[in-house]
Amino acid sequence: MRQAILDAAEGLFARHGFYGVTTRQVATEAGVDTALIHYYFGAKRELFDAVFLRRAEILNQERADSMAAYEAANPGAMTPLGVITAFIDPLIERSMTGGPGWKSYFALVAQVNNTPTWGGETMHRFFDPVVHQLVDTLKRARPEAEMTDLYWCYQFLTGAMMLTLSETGRIDQLSEGLCKSSDLEAVRARLYRYCAAGLEALT
Amino acid sequence: MRQAILDAAEGLFARHGFYGVTTRQVATEAGVDTALIHYYFGAKRELFDAVFLRRAEILNQERADSMAAYEAANPGAMTPLGVITAFIDPLIERSMTGGPGWKSYFALVAQVNNTPTWGGETMHRFFDPVVHQLVDTLKRARPEAEMTDLYWCYQFLTGAMMLTLSETGRIDQLSEGLCKSSDLEAVRARLYRYCAAGLEALT
DNA sequence: GCGCCATTTCATCACATGGTGAAAAAAGCG
DNA sequence: CGCTTTTTTCACCATGTGATGAAATGGCGC
């Protein structure tokens, strides 16, 4: 039941945001009583945090491993493209093969990422260590780069990446079917190079 | 009063999103009665659209003019950097000198941009023409580029740009004060080159 | 002053909201 | 089986929600 509640909450929060979802909707979707949500998670916000944490832990582990593996395999010969690929690819992979729960999750993170009041603080709580690992690894790949530039690069990267992973369907409508949000192979073929080239241009 | 309501709604929607704001809060903030909101705008969603439309019109005009002026000044010698600068700079300029209302507005657009269900549709309704102008102009600057690549470039660009313009404070916390969300000159010095280099790398 | 209009306030409705405590059911265990 | 503990349901509360229609207020030409 605990997992069923998390799954239902994840999907709903992803579609309508924190305030756009009621505990009753979550309960109905999960097929349980409203009170059960409070029994397991307490207040609504704590449920949200539980949803957020569940996959964040997995993601942080995979990304840390991915970057560490890349660095170990290319001692002294790291490129920004390689580091960035190691940083992003675990997410693309999960989105492509992890099932609909992961798609919802990324849409959720994208919203939080762009939420002013508590979004920055939430991202900070769950994702800061792995981002610092990215920036530090990039610094080792390009020692002459300024830290400020690297942080800005991360900002641009995460904005582009999360919007793309959230698959809002905007690009489908805009390009009149030429591009498809769901075509993550097309993203893979472009996003990494895009971000790497941007970084090279700034350093 | 009409403007006061729009201002209050804009600030609140930007901070808490559509569902995170009640008509009563808007009324209190604007110093008017709840019923007045319905008198002027009808349903809550129509109020939201009115907020969204007010500055979208200004923005679309300025961006269209900016890109047209660039093209007129550089016949046959356009660069992606120039086109992208002409596309983004009006927003940066407004955010820097337009007052707090504009800052709220960009935070609002950033959220809508990342909203799955109705976000794509809303962006489509208000901003599609000027984006098509961007893509078409880029195509004239780089005729050999594929349209699909240009659309993806726009997707990455808008993700990076809107997250940055929403000034969530995340980069401040992440970089421990090294970078400041509010330092739009720092953004100007980096974002244009970043996006232009990304585009060149894909074409 | 007076009628006419747009604007603003007031009182209120029907319903949704997050949350709670007690009771019921199910599961673990000798 | 009996007993305890965990899990699930039920009934309910206080408050907040978007929205409405009637009444009051204000400005303005005459």
Short mmCIF file of C-alpha atoms (C1' of nucleotides) in Angstrom, two decimals:
data_model
loop_
_atom_site.label_atom_id
_atom_site.label_comp_id
_atom_site.label_asym_id
_atom_site.label_seq_id
_atom_site.Cartn_x
_atom_site.Cartn_y
_atom_site.Cartn_z
CA MET A 1 0.00 0.00 0.00
CA ARG A 2 2.84 2.34 0.87
CA GLN A 3 4.27 1.95 -2.61
CA ALA A 4 0.84 2.29 -4.22
CA ILE A 5 0.34 5.62 -2.47
CA LEU A 6 3.76 6.84 -3.56
CA ASP A 7 3.08 5.79 -7.15
CA ALA A 8 -0.29 7.52 -7.25
CA ALA A 9 1.09 10.67 -5.62
CA GLU A 10 4.04 10.73 -7.99
CA GLY A 11 1.86 10.65 -11.08
CA LEU A 12 -0.54 13.26 -9.81
CA PHE A 13 2.10 15.64 -8.48
CA ALA A 14 3.93 15.37 -11.78
CA ARG A 15 0.83 16.28 -13.76
CA HIS A 16 -0.64 19.00 -11.56
CA GLY A 17 2.04 20.15 -9.12
CA PHE A 18 1.99 20.09 -5.35
CA TYR A 19 -0.93 22.46 -4.86
CA GLY A 20 -2.87 21.06 -7.79
CA VAL A 21 -3.36 17.71 -6.10
CA THR A 22 -5.52 16.86 -3.10
CA THR A 23 -4.93 14.06 -0.65
CA ARG A 24 -8.28 12.66 -1.67
CA GLN A 25 -7.24 12.41 -5.30
CA VAL A 26 -4.13 10.54 -4.24
CA ALA A 27 -6.20 8.22 -2.09
CA THR A 28 -8.71 7.53 -4.85
CA GLU A 29 -5.97 6.91 -7.43
CA ALA A 30 -4.20 4.54 -5.05
CA GLY A 31 -7.47 2.86 -4.07
CA VAL A 32 -7.10 3.52 -0.37
CA ASP A 33 -8.68 5.70 2.29
CA THR A 34 -7.55 9.28 2.86
CA ALA A 35 -6.54 8.59 6.43
CA LEU A 36 -4.07 5.96 5.33
CA ILE A 37 -1.96 8.59 3.67
CA HIS A 38 -1.63 10.47 6.92
CA TYR A 39 -0.97 7.23 8.76
CA TYR A 40 2.05 6.48 6.59
CA PHE A 41 3.40 9.91 5.72
CA GLY A 42 1.87 12.52 8.00
CA ALA A 43 1.22 15.87 6.35
CA LYS A 44 0.82 16.35 2.62
CA ARG A 45 4.22 17.97 2.30
CA GLU A 46 5.91 15.00 3.91
CA LEU A 47 4.25 12.75 1.35
CA PHE A 48 5.67 14.96 -1.34
CA ASP A 49 9.14 14.73 0.14
CA ALA A 50 8.84 10.96 0.32
CA VAL A 51 7.94 10.85 -3.36
CA PHE A 52 10.86 13.09 -4.16
CA LEU A 53 13.34 11.14 -2.07
CA ARG A 54 12.49 7.65 -3.30
CA ARG A 55 14.01 8.00 -6.76
CA ALA A 56 16.48 10.74 -5.86
CA GLU A 57 18.49 8.22 -3.86
CA ILE A 58 18.66 5.82 -6.79
CA LEU A 59 19.54 8.61 -9.19
CA ASN A 60 22.27 10.08 -7.01
CA GLN A 61 23.89 6.69 -6.67
CA GLU A 62 23.79 5.97 -10.39
CA ARG A 63 25.12 9.35 -11.40
CA ALA A 64 27.92 9.28 -8.84
CA ASP A 65 28.94 5.83 -10.05
CA SER A 66 28.68 6.87 -13.67
CA MET A 67 30.96 9.88 -13.26
CA ALA A 68 33.41 7.99 -11.08
CA ALA A 69 33.58 5.19 -13.64
CA TYR A 70 34.22 7.65 -16.44
CA GLU A 71 36.99 9.32 -14.51
CA ALA A 72 38.57 5.98 -13.64
CA ALA A 73 38.45 4.85 -17.26
CA ASN A 74 40.00 8.06 -18.59
CA PRO A 75 42.68 9.12 -16.14
CA GLY A 76 44.14 12.44 -17.17
CA ALA A 77 42.24 12.45 -20.46
CA MET A 78 38.73 13.54 -19.50
CA THR A 79 36.70 15.71 -21.84
CA PRO A 80 33.71 17.92 -20.96
CA LEU A 81 31.63 15.85 -23.37
CA GLY A 82 32.55 12.68 -21.52
CA VAL A 83 31.81 14.12 -18.08
CA ILE A 84 28.52 15.63 -19.17
CA THR A 85 27.48 12.39 -20.83
CA ALA A 86 28.26 10.49 -17.64
CA PHE A 87 26.19 13.01 -15.70
CA ILE A 88 23.10 13.04 -17.90
CA ASP A 89 22.97 9.59 -19.41
CA PRO A 90 21.72 7.76 -16.30
CA LEU A 91 18.62 9.96 -16.39
CA ILE A 92 17.97 9.40 -20.09
CA GLU A 93 18.45 5.69 -19.59
CA ARG A 94 15.98 5.58 -16.70
CA SER A 95 13.45 7.62 -18.61
CA MET A 96 13.71 5.35 -21.63
CA THR A 97 13.62 1.99 -19.88
CA GLY A 98 12.45 2.63 -16.33
CA GLY A 99 8.71 2.78 -17.00
CA PRO A 100 6.09 5.50 -16.57
CA GLY A 101 6.95 6.15 -12.91
CA TRP A 102 10.29 7.55 -13.94
CA LYS A 103 8.76 9.76 -16.60
CA SER A 104 6.44 11.21 -13.98
CA TYR A 105 9.35 11.71 -11.65
CA PHE A 106 11.34 13.73 -14.13
CA ALA A 107 8.36 15.92 -14.91
CA LEU A 108 8.05 16.48 -11.18
CA VAL A 109 11.69 17.44 -10.73
CA ALA A 110 11.47 19.82 -13.67
CA GLN A 111 8.63 21.65 -11.96
CA VAL A 112 10.40 21.83 -8.63
CA ASN A 113 13.53 23.04 -10.39
CA ASN A 114 11.56 26.01 -11.69
CA THR A 115 9.65 26.75 -8.50
CA PRO A 116 10.88 29.97 -6.86
CA THR A 117 10.01 29.85 -3.16
CA TRP A 118 10.86 26.34 -2.04
CA GLY A 119 12.11 24.79 -5.29
CA GLY A 120 15.71 25.91 -4.91
CA GLU A 121 15.80 24.72 -1.32
CA THR A 122 14.31 21.34 -2.26
CA MET A 123 16.74 20.76 -5.11
CA HIS A 124 19.52 21.74 -2.74
CA ARG A 125 18.44 19.19 -0.13
CA PHE A 126 18.22 16.27 -2.52
CA PHE A 127 20.70 16.85 -5.31
CA ASP A 128 23.55 19.13 -4.25
CA PRO A 129 26.26 16.51 -3.59
CA VAL A 130 26.08 14.95 -7.03
CA VAL A 131 26.10 18.36 -8.68
CA HIS A 132 29.19 19.35 -6.77
CA GLN A 133 30.74 16.12 -7.97
CA LEU A 134 29.92 17.15 -11.55
CA VAL A 135 31.43 20.59 -11.16
CA ASP A 136 34.55 19.26 -9.45
CA THR A 137 35.03 16.62 -12.13
CA LEU A 138 34.62 19.24 -14.85
CA LYS A 139 37.22 21.33 -13.05
CA ARG A 140 39.65 18.40 -13.19
CA ALA A 141 38.88 17.92 -16.88
CA ARG A 142 39.45 21.63 -17.56
CA PRO A 143 41.66 23.01 -14.74
CA GLU A 144 41.94 26.39 -16.42
CA ALA A 145 38.16 26.96 -16.26
CA GLU A 146 36.74 29.39 -13.72
CA MET A 147 34.43 27.91 -11.10
CA THR A 148 31.83 30.60 -11.74
CA ASP A 149 31.68 29.59 -15.40
CA LEU A 150 31.26 25.95 -14.45
CA TYR A 151 28.38 26.75 -12.11
CA TRP A 152 26.65 28.78 -14.79
CA CYS A 153 27.19 25.91 -17.22
CA TYR A 154 25.44 23.60 -14.81
CA GLN A 155 22.56 26.06 -14.54
CA PHE A 156 22.09 26.14 -18.30
CA LEU A 157 22.53 22.39 -18.58
CA THR A 158 19.98 21.55 -15.92
CA GLY A 159 17.45 23.96 -17.39
CA ALA A 160 17.75 22.40 -20.83
CA MET A 161 17.89 18.85 -19.52
CA MET A 162 14.96 18.99 -17.13
CA LEU A 163 12.67 20.74 -19.58
CA THR A 164 13.49 18.08 -22.13
CA LEU A 165 13.04 15.19 -19.71
CA SER A 166 9.68 16.53 -18.58
CA GLU A 167 8.30 15.86 -22.08
CA THR A 168 5.67 18.58 -22.01
CA GLY A 169 4.83 18.05 -25.67
CA ARG A 170 5.64 21.63 -26.49
CA ILE A 171 8.28 20.85 -29.09
CA ASP A 172 5.90 18.41 -30.80
CA GLN A 173 3.30 21.11 -31.26
CA LEU A 174 5.84 23.79 -32.12
CA SER A 175 7.60 21.75 -34.79
CA GLU A 176 4.30 20.39 -36.09
CA GLY A 177 5.34 16.81 -35.53
CA LEU A 178 8.89 17.12 -36.81
CA CYS A 179 10.31 16.58 -33.33
CA LYS A 180 8.90 14.30 -30.65
CA SER A 181 9.34 14.89 -26.93
CA SER A 182 9.36 11.17 -26.36
CA ASP A 183 12.19 10.52 -28.79
CA LEU A 184 14.99 10.40 -26.26
CA GLU A 185 17.44 8.95 -28.76
CA ALA A 186 17.13 12.22 -30.64
CA VAL A 187 17.84 14.03 -27.37
CA ARG A 188 20.82 11.83 -26.66
CA ALA A 189 22.24 12.64 -30.07
CA ARG A 190 22.01 16.37 -29.40
CA LEU A 191 21.88 17.41 -25.75
CA TYR A 192 25.30 16.14 -24.72
CA ARG A 193 27.08 17.81 -27.61
CA TYR A 194 25.07 20.98 -27.11
CA CYS A 195 26.05 21.33 -23.46
CA ALA A 196 29.65 20.33 -24.03
CA ALA A 197 30.07 22.86 -26.82
CA GLY A 198 28.50 25.53 -24.64
CA LEU A 199 30.94 24.77 -21.89
CA GLU A 200 33.93 24.83 -24.21
CA ALA A 201 32.81 28.20 -25.51
CA LEU A 202 32.79 29.67 -22.00
CA THR A 203 36.20 28.42 -20.88
CA MET B 1 -8.05 48.56 -9.73
CA ARG B 2 -7.85 46.32 -12.75
CA GLN B 3 -4.09 46.80 -12.92
CA ALA B 4 -3.74 46.39 -9.16
CA ILE B 5 -5.46 43.02 -9.37
CA LEU B 6 -3.25 41.93 -12.24
CA ASP B 7 -0.12 43.02 -10.36
CA ALA B 8 -1.11 41.18 -7.21
CA ALA B 9 -2.08 38.06 -9.13
CA GLU B 10 1.14 38.14 -11.09
CA GLY B 11 3.32 38.22 -8.00
CA LEU B 12 1.38 35.50 -6.24
CA PHE B 13 1.10 33.17 -9.25
CA ALA B 14 4.83 33.58 -9.83
CA ARG B 15 5.67 32.60 -6.27
CA HIS B 16 3.19 29.78 -5.70
CA GLY B 17 1.85 28.68 -9.06
CA PHE B 18 -1.71 28.65 -10.30
CA TYR B 19 -3.11 26.19 -7.78
CA GLY B 20 -1.04 27.59 -4.92
CA VAL B 21 -2.92 30.87 -4.97
CA THR B 22 -6.51 31.60 -3.94
CA THR B 23 -8.68 34.36 -5.26
CA ARG B 24 -8.92 35.65 -1.70
CA GLN B 25 -5.16 36.03 -1.46
CA VAL B 26 -5.15 37.98 -4.69
CA ALA B 27 -7.96 40.18 -3.42
CA THR B 28 -6.22 40.84 -0.10
CA GLU B 29 -2.90 41.61 -1.77
CA ALA B 30 -4.60 43.98 -4.18
CA GLY B 31 -6.69 45.53 -1.42
CA VAL B 32 -10.03 44.78 -3.06
CA ASP B 33 -12.98 42.49 -2.53
CA THR B 34 -13.02 38.95 -3.88
CA ALA B 35 -16.05 39.61 -6.00
CA LEU B 36 -14.26 42.35 -7.89
CA ILE B 37 -11.90 39.83 -9.39
CA HIS B 38 -14.81 37.92 -10.86
CA TYR B 39 -16.38 41.14 -12.00
CA TYR B 40 -13.33 42.03 -14.07
CA PHE B 41 -11.97 38.67 -15.15
CA GLY B 42 -14.54 35.97 -14.55
CA ALA B 43 -13.13 32.63 -13.46
CA LYS B 44 -9.74 32.20 -11.82
CA ARG B 45 -8.25 30.69 -14.94
CA GLU B 46 -9.27 33.70 -17.01
CA LEU B 47 -7.50 35.93 -14.51
CA PHE B 48 -4.41 33.82 -15.01
CA ASP B 49 -4.63 34.15 -18.77
CA ALA B 50 -5.03 37.90 -18.45
CA VAL B 51 -1.87 38.05 -16.35
CA PHE B 52 -0.07 35.92 -18.88
CA LEU B 53 -1.24 37.90 -21.87
CA ARG B 54 -0.47 41.39 -20.57
CA ARG B 55 3.29 41.18 -20.84
CA ALA B 56 3.37 38.50 -23.54
CA GLU B 57 2.10 41.04 -26.04
CA ILE B 58 4.85 43.50 -25.14
CA LEU B 59 7.48 40.80 -25.22
CA ASN B 60 6.41 39.38 -28.56
CA GLN B 61 6.52 42.82 -30.12
CA GLU B 62 9.97 43.61 -28.75
CA ARG B 63 11.46 40.29 -29.73
CA ALA B 64 10.02 40.41 -33.23
CA ASP B 65 11.39 43.92 -33.70
CA SER B 66 14.76 42.96 -32.25
CA MET B 67 15.24 40.02 -34.60
CA ALA B 68 13.95 41.95 -37.61
CA ALA B 69 16.34 44.81 -36.81
CA TYR B 70 19.25 42.43 -36.53
CA GLU B 71 18.43 40.82 -39.84
CA ALA B 72 18.05 44.21 -41.53
CA ALA B 73 21.38 45.40 -40.16
CA ASN B 74 23.26 42.26 -41.22
CA PRO B 75 21.90 41.25 -44.62
CA GLY B 76 23.48 37.99 -45.71
CA ALA B 77 25.91 37.98 -42.79
CA MET B 78 23.85 36.77 -39.89
CA THR B 79 25.42 34.58 -37.22
CA PRO B 80 23.65 32.26 -34.77
CA LEU B 81 25.13 34.31 -31.94
CA GLY B 82 23.60 37.46 -33.35
CA VAL B 83 20.17 35.93 -33.87
CA ILE B 84 20.13 34.32 -30.44
CA THR B 85 21.23 37.56 -28.82
CA ALA B 86 18.44 39.41 -30.59
CA PHE B 87 15.99 36.79 -29.36
CA ILE B 88 17.01 36.69 -25.71
CA ASP B 89 18.27 40.17 -25.00
CA PRO B 90 14.87 41.89 -24.83
CA LEU B 91 13.97 39.59 -21.95
CA ILE B 92 17.20 40.21 -20.07
CA GLU B 93 16.77 43.91 -20.59
CA ARG B 94 13.22 43.88 -19.26
CA SER B 95 14.22 41.79 -16.27
CA MET B 96 17.08 44.15 -15.43
CA THR B 97 15.29 47.45 -15.87
CA GLY B 98 11.58 46.70 -15.97
CA GLY B 99 10.93 46.44 -12.24
CA PRO B 100 9.73 43.61 -9.99
CA GLY B 101 6.62 42.93 -12.05
CA TRP B 102 8.76 41.67 -14.88
CA LYS B 103 10.80 39.46 -12.60
CA SER B 104 7.61 37.88 -11.35
CA TYR B 105 6.42 37.42 -14.88
CA PHE B 106 9.49 35.50 -15.97
CA ALA B 107 9.28 33.26 -12.94
CA LEU B 108 5.70 32.60 -13.94
CA VAL B 109 6.54 31.76 -17.54
CA ALA B 110 9.31 29.44 -16.38
CA GLN B 111 6.80 27.47 -14.34
CA VAL B 112 4.28 27.28 -17.15
CA ASN B 113 7.04 26.21 -19.51
CA ASN B 114 7.70 23.20 -17.30
CA THR B 115 4.06 22.33 -16.61
CA PRO B 116 3.06 19.12 -18.40
CA THR B 117 -0.72 19.10 -18.83
CA TRP B 118 -1.62 22.64 -19.92
CA GLY B 119 1.82 24.29 -19.96
CA GLY B 120 2.71 23.30 -23.50
CA GLU B 121 -0.66 24.40 -24.77
CA THR B 122 -0.40 27.76 -22.98
CA MET B 123 3.09 28.48 -24.27
CA HIS B 124 1.83 27.55 -27.72
CA ARG B 125 -1.05 29.99 -27.53
CA PHE B 126 1.01 32.96 -26.44
CA PHE B 127 4.50 32.51 -27.82
CA ASP B 128 4.54 30.32 -30.93
CA PRO B 129 4.76 33.00 -33.63
CA VAL B 130 7.88 34.65 -32.26
CA VAL B 131 9.55 31.27 -31.79
CA HIS B 132 8.83 30.35 -35.38
CA GLN B 133 10.39 33.65 -36.34
CA LEU B 134 13.50 32.68 -34.39
CA VAL B 135 13.76 29.28 -36.02
CA ASP B 136 13.17 30.68 -39.49
CA THR B 137 15.77 33.39 -38.98
CA LEU B 138 18.27 30.83 -37.73
CA LYS B 139 17.55 28.80 -40.84
CA ARG B 140 18.40 31.79 -43.00
CA ALA B 141 21.60 32.33 -41.02
CA ARG B 142 22.55 28.65 -41.41
CA PRO B 143 20.68 27.31 -44.45
CA GLU B 144 22.47 23.97 -44.25
CA ALA B 145 21.07 23.28 -40.77
CA GLU B 146 18.29 20.73 -40.34
CA MET B 147 14.99 22.07 -39.04
CA THR B 148 14.80 19.31 -36.45
CA ASP B 149 18.14 20.39 -35.02
CA LEU B 150 16.98 23.99 -34.86
CA TYR B 151 13.83 23.05 -32.97
CA TRP B 152 15.83 21.03 -30.49
CA CYS B 153 18.20 23.96 -30.10
CA TYR B 154 15.26 26.15 -29.23
CA GLN B 155 14.10 23.59 -26.68
CA PHE B 156 17.49 23.58 -24.95
CA LEU B 157 17.77 27.35 -25.19
CA THR B 158 14.38 28.03 -23.68
CA GLY B 159 14.98 25.59 -20.85
CA ALA B 160 18.26 27.24 -19.93
CA MET B 161 16.96 30.75 -20.43
CA MET B 162 13.73 30.45 -18.49
CA LEU B 163 15.30 28.68 -15.54
CA THR B 164 17.89 31.45 -15.38
CA LEU B 165 15.36 34.24 -15.70
CA SER B 166 13.20 32.78 -12.95
CA GLU B 167 16.01 33.47 -10.46
CA THR B 168 15.13 30.67 -8.08
CA GLY B 169 18.28 31.26 -6.02
CA ARG B 170 19.46 27.74 -6.58
CA ILE B 171 22.78 28.68 -8.17
CA ASP B 172 23.49 31.06 -5.28
CA GLN B 173 23.13 28.29 -2.76
CA LEU B 174 24.89 25.73 -4.93
CA SER B 175 27.92 27.89 -5.61
CA GLU B 176 27.98 29.14 -2.02
CA GLY B 177 27.68 32.75 -3.11
CA LEU B 178 30.09 32.60 -6.02
CA CYS B 179 27.28 33.11 -8.53
CA LYS B 180 24.22 35.25 -8.06
CA SER B 181 20.88 34.61 -9.75
CA SER B 182 20.23 38.31 -9.87
CA ASP B 183 23.47 39.11 -11.70
CA LEU B 184 22.03 39.26 -15.19
CA GLU B 185 25.17 40.84 -16.60
CA ALA B 186 26.94 37.61 -15.74
CA VAL B 187 24.16 35.76 -17.57
CA ARG B 188 24.44 38.03 -20.57
CA ALA B 189 28.16 37.36 -20.76
CA ARG B 190 27.58 33.61 -20.87
CA LEU B 191 24.13 32.48 -22.00
CA TYR B 192 24.28 33.83 -25.55
CA ARG B 193 27.66 32.30 -26.27
CA TYR B 194 26.60 29.06 -24.61
CA CYS B 195 23.52 28.64 -26.79
CA ALA B 196 25.24 29.79 -29.96
CA ALA B 197 28.11 27.34 -29.45
CA GLY B 198 25.62 24.56 -28.78
CA LEU B 199 23.82 25.34 -32.01
CA GLU B 200 27.04 25.44 -34.04
CA ALA B 201 27.98 22.06 -32.61
CA LEU B 202 24.74 20.50 -33.83
CA THR B 203 24.81 21.83 -37.39
"C1'" DG C 1 -30.89 67.54 -6.88
"C1'" DC C 2 -31.51 63.51 -10.08
"C1'" DG C 3 -31.20 59.72 -12.97
"C1'" DC C 4 -27.91 56.64 -15.10
"C1'" DC C 5 -24.16 54.07 -15.47
"C1'" DA C 6 -19.94 51.49 -14.12
"C1'" DT C 7 -17.75 50.05 -10.14
"C1'" DT C 8 -17.29 48.14 -5.50
"C1'" DT C 9 -18.86 45.86 -1.36
"C1'" DC C 10 -21.61 42.58 1.40
"C1'" DA C 11 -23.65 38.32 2.64
"C1'" DT C 12 -23.89 33.92 1.35
"C1'" DC C 13 -23.95 29.28 -1.03
"C1'" DA C 14 -22.54 24.62 -2.01
"C1'" DC C 15 -18.80 22.11 -1.79
"C1'" DA C 16 -13.72 20.78 -1.22
"C1'" DT C 17 -9.83 20.92 1.75
"C1'" DG C 18 -6.20 18.86 5.13
"C1'" DG C 19 -6.35 16.54 9.01
"C1'" DT C 20 -7.93 13.56 13.31
"C1'" DG C 21 -9.50 10.01 16.66
"C1'" DA C 22 -11.94 5.95 17.49
"C1'" DA C 23 -13.29 1.73 15.84
"C1'" DA C 24 -12.72 -2.26 12.96
"C1'" DA C 25 -10.02 -5.60 10.47
"C1'" DA C 26 -5.83 -8.15 9.44
"C1'" DA C 27 -1.53 -10.05 10.46
"C1'" DG C 28 2.03 -11.94 13.44
"C1'" DC C 29 2.90 -15.27 17.08
"C1'" DG C 30 2.97 -18.28 21.34
"C1'" DC D 1 -7.10 -20.78 19.65
"C1'" DG D 2 -6.16 -16.15 22.31
"C1'" DC D 3 -3.41 -12.09 22.50
"C1'" DT D 4 -0.92 -8.13 20.83
"C1'" DT D 5 0.49 -5.10 17.24
"C1'" DT D 6 0.10 -3.22 12.86
"C1'" DT D 7 -2.76 -1.76 9.19
"C1'" DT D 8 -7.10 -0.08 7.30
"C1'" DT D 9 -11.61 2.02 7.44
"C1'" DC D 10 -15.28 5.06 9.07
"C1'" DA D 11 -17.37 9.27 10.61
"C1'" DC D 12 -16.38 13.78 11.34
"C1'" DC D 13 -14.45 18.70 12.19
"C1'" DA D 14 -12.99 23.30 11.32
"C1'" DT D 15 -11.74 25.89 7.86
"C1'" DG D 16 -11.00 27.40 3.10
"C1'" DT D 17 -12.56 27.26 -1.73
"C1'" DG D 18 -14.46 29.52 -6.16
"C1'" DA D 19 -18.28 31.72 -7.32
"C1'" DT D 20 -22.84 34.49 -7.28
"C1'" DG D 21 -26.66 37.88 -6.82
"C1'" DA D 22 -28.30 41.75 -4.43
"C1'" DA D 23 -27.28 45.89 -2.51
"C1'" DA D 24 -24.54 49.98 -1.93
"C1'" DT D 25 -21.33 53.55 -3.68
"C1'" DG D 26 -19.33 56.71 -6.76
"C1'" DG D 27 -18.80 59.81 -10.73
"C1'" DC D 28 -21.06 62.65 -14.22
"C1'" DG D 29 -23.99 65.07 -17.44
"C1'" DC D 30 -28.07 67.74 -16.99
#
